[in-house]
PDB file of C-alpha atoms in Angstrom:
ATOM      1  CA  MET A   1      18.442  16.033  16.585  1.00 43.00           C
ATOM      2  CA  GLY A   2      16.591  16.497  13.955  1.00 44.00           C
ATOM      3  CA  HIS A   3      12.896  16.844  13.255  1.00 41.00           C
ATOM      4  CA  ALA A   4      12.517  13.745  10.669  1.00 39.00           C
ATOM      5  CA  GLU A   5      14.049  11.941  13.365  1.00 38.00           C
ATOM      6  CA  GLN A   6      10.976  13.138  15.874  1.00 38.00           C
ATOM      7  CA  LEU A   7       8.897  10.938  13.136  1.00 33.00           C
ATOM      8  CA  THR A   8       6.432   8.165  14.807  1.00 39.00           C
ATOM      9  CA  GLU A   9       5.782   6.604  11.231  1.00 38.00           C
ATOM     10  CA  PRO A  10       8.996   6.042   9.491  1.00 46.00           C
ATOM     11  CA  ARG A  11       8.584   6.219   5.903  1.00 48.00           C
ATOM     12  CA  TRP A  12       9.877   9.901   4.647  1.00 59.00           C
ATOM     13  CA  GLN A  13       5.110  10.743   3.141  1.00 69.00           C
ATOM     14  CA  GLN A  14       2.768  10.862   6.468  1.00 81.00           C
ATOM     15  CA  ARG A  15       0.536   7.653   5.069  1.00 84.00           C
ATOM     16  CA  PHE A  16      -3.830   7.034   6.056  1.00 87.00           C
ATOM     17  CA  LYS A  17      -5.390   4.794   6.821  1.00 88.00           C
ATOM     18  CA  THR A  18      -8.409   3.290   4.317  1.00 89.00           C
ATOM     19  CA  ARG A  19     -11.149   2.989   4.526  1.00 85.00           C
ATOM     20  CA  ASP A  20     -13.353  -0.736   5.322  1.00 86.00           C
ATOM     21  CA  MET A  21     -13.663  -1.600   1.757  1.00 92.00           C
ATOM     22  CA  VAL A  22     -10.776  -0.235  -0.013  1.00 94.00           C
ATOM     23  CA  PHE A  23      -9.544  -2.759  -1.955  1.00 96.00           C
ATOM     24  CA  ALA A  24      -6.013  -3.613  -4.348  1.00 96.00           C
ATOM     25  CA  VAL A  25      -5.066  -5.741  -7.178  1.00 96.00           C
ATOM     26  CA  LEU A  26      -1.664  -6.885  -7.778  1.00 96.00           C
ATOM     27  CA  TYR A  27       0.058  -7.357 -11.229  1.00 94.00           C
ATOM     28  CA  THR A  28       3.773  -9.683 -10.590  1.00 89.00           C
ATOM     29  CA  ASP A  29       4.324 -13.132 -11.144  1.00 84.00           C
ATOM     30  CA  VAL A  30       1.151 -13.454  -9.173  1.00 84.00           C
ATOM     31  CA  LEU A  31      -2.148 -11.985  -9.686  1.00 90.00           C
ATOM     32  CA  LEU A  32      -2.903 -10.359  -5.591  1.00 93.00           C
ATOM     33  CA  LEU A  33      -5.775  -8.893  -4.579  1.00 95.00           C
ATOM     34  CA  GLY A  34      -6.103  -7.866  -0.966  1.00 97.00           C
ATOM     35  CA  LYS A  35      -7.534  -4.672   1.763  1.00 97.00           C
ATOM     36  CA  VAL A  36      -5.931  -2.148   1.381  1.00 96.00           C
ATOM     37  CA  LEU A  37      -4.418  -0.838   5.363  1.00 95.00           C
ATOM     38  CA  ASP A  38      -2.532   2.442   5.026  1.00 93.00           C
ATOM     39  CA  VAL A  39      -1.616   4.764   1.362  1.00 91.00           C
ATOM     40  CA  GLY A  40       0.181   8.072   0.901  1.00 89.00           C
ATOM     41  CA  ARG A  41       1.883   9.510  -1.916  1.00 88.00           C
ATOM     42  CA  GLY A  42       5.023   7.022  -1.936  1.00 90.00           C
ATOM     43  CA  GLY A  43       3.108   3.644  -1.541  1.00 93.00           C
ATOM     44  CA  LEU A  44       0.346   1.639  -0.228  1.00 94.00           C
ATOM     45  CA  ALA A  45       0.332  -1.135   2.165  1.00 95.00           C
ATOM     46  CA  PHE A  46      -2.225  -4.265   1.807  1.00 96.00           C
ATOM     47  CA  GLN A  47      -3.601  -7.617   3.425  1.00 96.00           C
ATOM     48  CA  TYR A  48      -4.069 -10.743   1.531  1.00 94.00           C
ATOM     49  CA  VAL A  49      -4.867 -14.502   1.295  1.00 90.00           C
ATOM     50  CA  ALA A  50      -2.766 -16.840   0.413  1.00 86.00           C
ATOM     51  CA  PHE A  51      -2.845 -20.901   0.521  1.00 81.00           C
ATOM     52  CA  ALA A  52       0.144 -22.159   3.307  1.00 74.00           C
ATOM     53  CA  ASP A  53       1.962 -23.346   0.831  1.00 71.00           C
ATOM     54  CA  GLY A  54       2.228 -21.147  -1.852  1.00 64.00           C
ATOM     55  CA  ASN A  55       5.574 -22.007  -2.550  1.00 67.00           C
ATOM     56  CA  GLY A  56       7.432 -18.299  -1.441  1.00 66.00           C
ATOM     57  CA  GLU A  57       5.495 -16.818  -4.796  1.00 67.00           C
ATOM     58  CA  TRP A  58       4.851 -14.201  -3.140  1.00 74.00           C
ATOM     59  CA  ALA A  59       4.846 -10.616  -4.763  1.00 77.00           C
ATOM     60  CA  LYS A  60       7.602  -9.491  -5.202  1.00 81.00           C
ATOM     61  CA  GLY A  61       9.512  -7.313  -8.082  1.00 86.00           C
ATOM     62  CA  LYS A  62       8.112  -4.942 -10.257  1.00 92.00           C
ATOM     63  CA  ALA A  63       4.508  -4.338 -10.269  1.00 92.00           C
ATOM     64  CA  ASP A  64       1.498  -2.311 -11.826  1.00 94.00           C
ATOM     65  CA  LEU A  65      -1.801  -1.812  -9.265  1.00 95.00           C
ATOM     66  CA  GLU A  66      -5.554  -0.779  -9.197  1.00 95.00           C
ATOM     67  CA  VAL A  67      -6.958   0.124  -5.906  1.00 94.00           C
ATOM     68  CA  PHE A  68     -10.785   0.585  -5.440  1.00 92.00           C
ATOM     69  CA  GLU A  69     -13.303   0.680  -3.026  1.00 90.00           C
ATOM     70  CA  SER A  70     -15.724  -1.327  -2.965  1.00 90.00           C
ATOM     71  CA  GLY A  71     -19.405  -0.171  -4.516  1.00 87.00           C
ATOM     72  CA  SER A  72     -17.471   2.612  -6.693  1.00 85.00           C
ATOM     73  CA  SER A  73     -17.146   2.465 -10.413  1.00 86.00           C
ATOM     74  CA  ARG A  74     -13.834   4.830  -9.136  1.00 87.00           C
ATOM     75  CA  CYS A  75     -10.479   2.672 -10.086  1.00 91.00           C
ATOM     76  CA  TRP A  76      -6.496   4.419 -10.042  1.00 90.00           C
ATOM     77  CA  LYS A  77      -4.497   2.542 -11.453  1.00 91.00           C
ATOM     78  CA  ILE A  78      -0.996   3.172 -10.129  1.00 91.00           C
ATOM     79  CA  PRO A  79       2.001   1.475 -12.954  1.00 90.00           C
ATOM     80  CA  SER A  80       5.581   0.866 -12.650  1.00 88.00           C
ATOM     81  CA  CYS A  81       5.400  -0.060  -8.690  1.00 94.00           C
ATOM     82  CA  SER A  82       7.497  -1.920  -6.879  1.00 94.00           C
ATOM     83  CA  VAL A  83       6.713  -4.679  -3.842  1.00 94.00           C
ATOM     84  CA  VAL A  84       9.144  -3.873  -0.222  1.00 93.00           C
ATOM     85  CA  TYR A  85       8.205  -6.588   1.368  1.00 93.00           C
ATOM     86  CA  ASP A  86       5.435  -9.609   1.766  1.00 92.00           C
ATOM     87  CA  LEU A  87       5.136 -10.599   5.224  1.00 92.00           C
ATOM     88  CA  GLU A  88       3.235 -13.259   6.954  1.00 89.00           C
ATOM     89  CA  VAL A  89       1.340 -11.839   9.712  1.00 88.00           C
ATOM     90  CA  PRO A  90       0.746 -14.659  12.433  1.00 83.00           C
ATOM     91  CA  LEU A  91      -2.698 -16.175  12.613  1.00 75.00           C
ATOM     92  CA  GLU A  92      -3.979 -17.385  15.857  1.00 75.00           C
ATOM     93  CA  VAL A  93      -7.151 -19.305  14.732  1.00 70.00           C
ATOM     94  CA  ARG A  94      -6.249 -23.456  13.882  1.00 65.00           C
ATOM     95  CA  PHE A  95      -8.792 -23.967  11.774  1.00 68.00           C
ATOM     96  CA  LEU A  96      -7.236 -21.493   9.323  1.00 69.00           C
ATOM     97  CA  SER A  97      -3.293 -23.910   8.839  1.00 75.00           C
ATOM     98  CA  ASN A  98      -4.265 -23.846   5.281  1.00 80.00           C
ATOM     99  CA  TYR A  99      -4.397 -20.413   5.126  1.00 82.00           C
ATOM    100  CA  GLN A 100      -1.684 -17.717   5.741  1.00 86.00           C
ATOM    101  CA  LEU A 101      -2.587 -13.516   6.330  1.00 89.00           C
ATOM    102  CA  ARG A 102      -0.150 -11.184   4.348  1.00 92.00           C
ATOM    103  CA  ARG A 103       0.314  -8.239   4.104  1.00 95.00           C
ATOM    104  CA  CYS A 104       2.401  -5.764   0.953  1.00 95.00           C
ATOM    105  CA  GLY A 105       3.459  -3.114   0.964  1.00 95.00           C
ATOM    106  CA  VAL A 106       4.653  -2.013  -2.511  1.00 96.00           C
ATOM    107  CA  ARG A 107       6.447   1.941  -2.712  1.00 95.00           C
ATOM    108  CA  PHE A 108       5.313   3.530  -6.437  1.00 93.00           C
ATOM    109  CA  GLY A 109       7.348   3.994  -9.263  1.00 88.00           C
ATOM    110  CA  ASP A 110       8.355   7.230 -10.533  1.00 87.00           C
ATOM    111  CA  LEU A 111       5.282   9.122 -11.581  1.00 86.00           C
ATOM    112  CA  SER A 112       4.671  11.300 -13.972  1.00 88.00           C
ATOM    113  CA  LYS A 113       1.811  14.749 -12.824  1.00 91.00           C
ATOM    114  CA  ARG A 114      -1.150  13.081 -14.022  1.00 90.00           C
ATOM    115  CA  GLN A 115      -0.237   9.727 -11.910  1.00 87.00           C
ATOM    116  CA  CYS A 116       0.838  12.450  -9.088  1.00 89.00           C
ATOM    117  CA  THR A 117      -2.910  13.557  -9.092  1.00 90.00           C
ATOM    118  CA  GLN A 118      -4.299  10.589  -9.410  1.00 88.00           C
ATOM    119  CA  VAL A 119      -2.614   9.518  -5.611  1.00 88.00           C
ATOM    120  CA  GLU A 120      -3.619  12.513  -3.839  1.00 89.00           C
ATOM    121  CA  SER A 121      -6.976  11.878  -5.702  1.00 88.00           C
ATOM    122  CA  LEU A 122      -6.677   8.402  -3.896  1.00 87.00           C
ATOM    123  CA  ILE A 123      -5.339   9.556  -1.105  1.00 88.00           C
ATOM    124  CA  LYS A 124      -8.118  12.041  -0.305  1.00 87.00           C
ATOM    125  CA  HIS A 125     -11.250  10.214  -1.043  1.00 85.00           C
ATOM    126  CA  LEU A 126     -10.094   6.802   0.454  1.00 84.00           C
ATOM    127  CA  GLY A 127      -7.830   8.023   3.599  1.00 77.00           C
ATOM    128  CA  VAL A 128      -9.131   8.401   6.157  1.00 74.00           C
ATOM    129  CA  ASP A 129      -6.530   8.993   9.665  1.00 70.00           C
ATOM    130  CA  PRO A 130      -3.851   9.963   9.917  1.00 75.00           C
ATOM    131  CA  LEU A 131      -0.776   7.415  10.686  1.00 69.00           C
ATOM    132  CA  SER A 132       1.815   9.582  12.834  1.00 56.00           C
ATOM    133  CA  ARG A 133       0.420  12.407  14.745  1.00 40.00           C
ATOM    134  CA  HIS A 134       3.312  14.730  13.727  1.00 42.00           C
ATOM    135  CA  ALA A 135       3.521  16.315  10.809  1.00 37.00           C
ATOM    136  CA  LEU A 136       5.833  15.941   8.015  1.00 37.00           C
ATOM    137  CA  GLU A 137       8.880  17.831   6.109  1.00 38.00           C
ATOM    138  CA  LEU A 138       7.794  16.487   2.724  1.00 34.00           C
ATOM    139  CA  PRO A 139      10.622  16.586   0.027  1.00 36.00           C
ATOM    140  CA  SER A 140      11.449  18.875  -2.527  1.00 36.00           C
ATOM    141  CA  ALA A 141       9.065  19.491  -5.912  1.00 37.00           C
ATOM    142  CA  GLY A 142      11.419  16.917  -8.037  1.00 42.00           C
ATOM    143  CA  GLU A 143      12.335  14.463  -5.382  1.00 42.00           C
ATOM    144  CA  ARG A 144       8.050  13.364  -5.342  1.00 43.00           C
ATOM    145  CA  CYS A 145       4.883  14.414  -6.124  1.00 47.00           C
TER     146      CYS A 145
END
């Protein structure tokens, strides 16, 4: 079994849990605002609340993204992203039956050198704990940041 197969984190870059008050705005066919859960060089995941009868209008396809921390004037804009998944997170609280908690995974697109620097800055300023305890193999310089 090779090194990459032994990793606990299935993505090819390390992901970092973010601080509590980090939010994302996703611009697709629908506008979504949610709390960022984790971020890495290749993308991020966030949670948001939607009406239970969302008529299937969940995030999908190409998107632009803005990430910010509450109380800070700093905002990271990341264009040309794509939604990898948008799934319902089961709730056990009955009085919230009109709502869904959803988790959305976003992959960053091909980033310029400047945008890669922005993503590194985002991770440095907002990431706190790595989600994997193992060192990850990074892609060659031509593949990603």
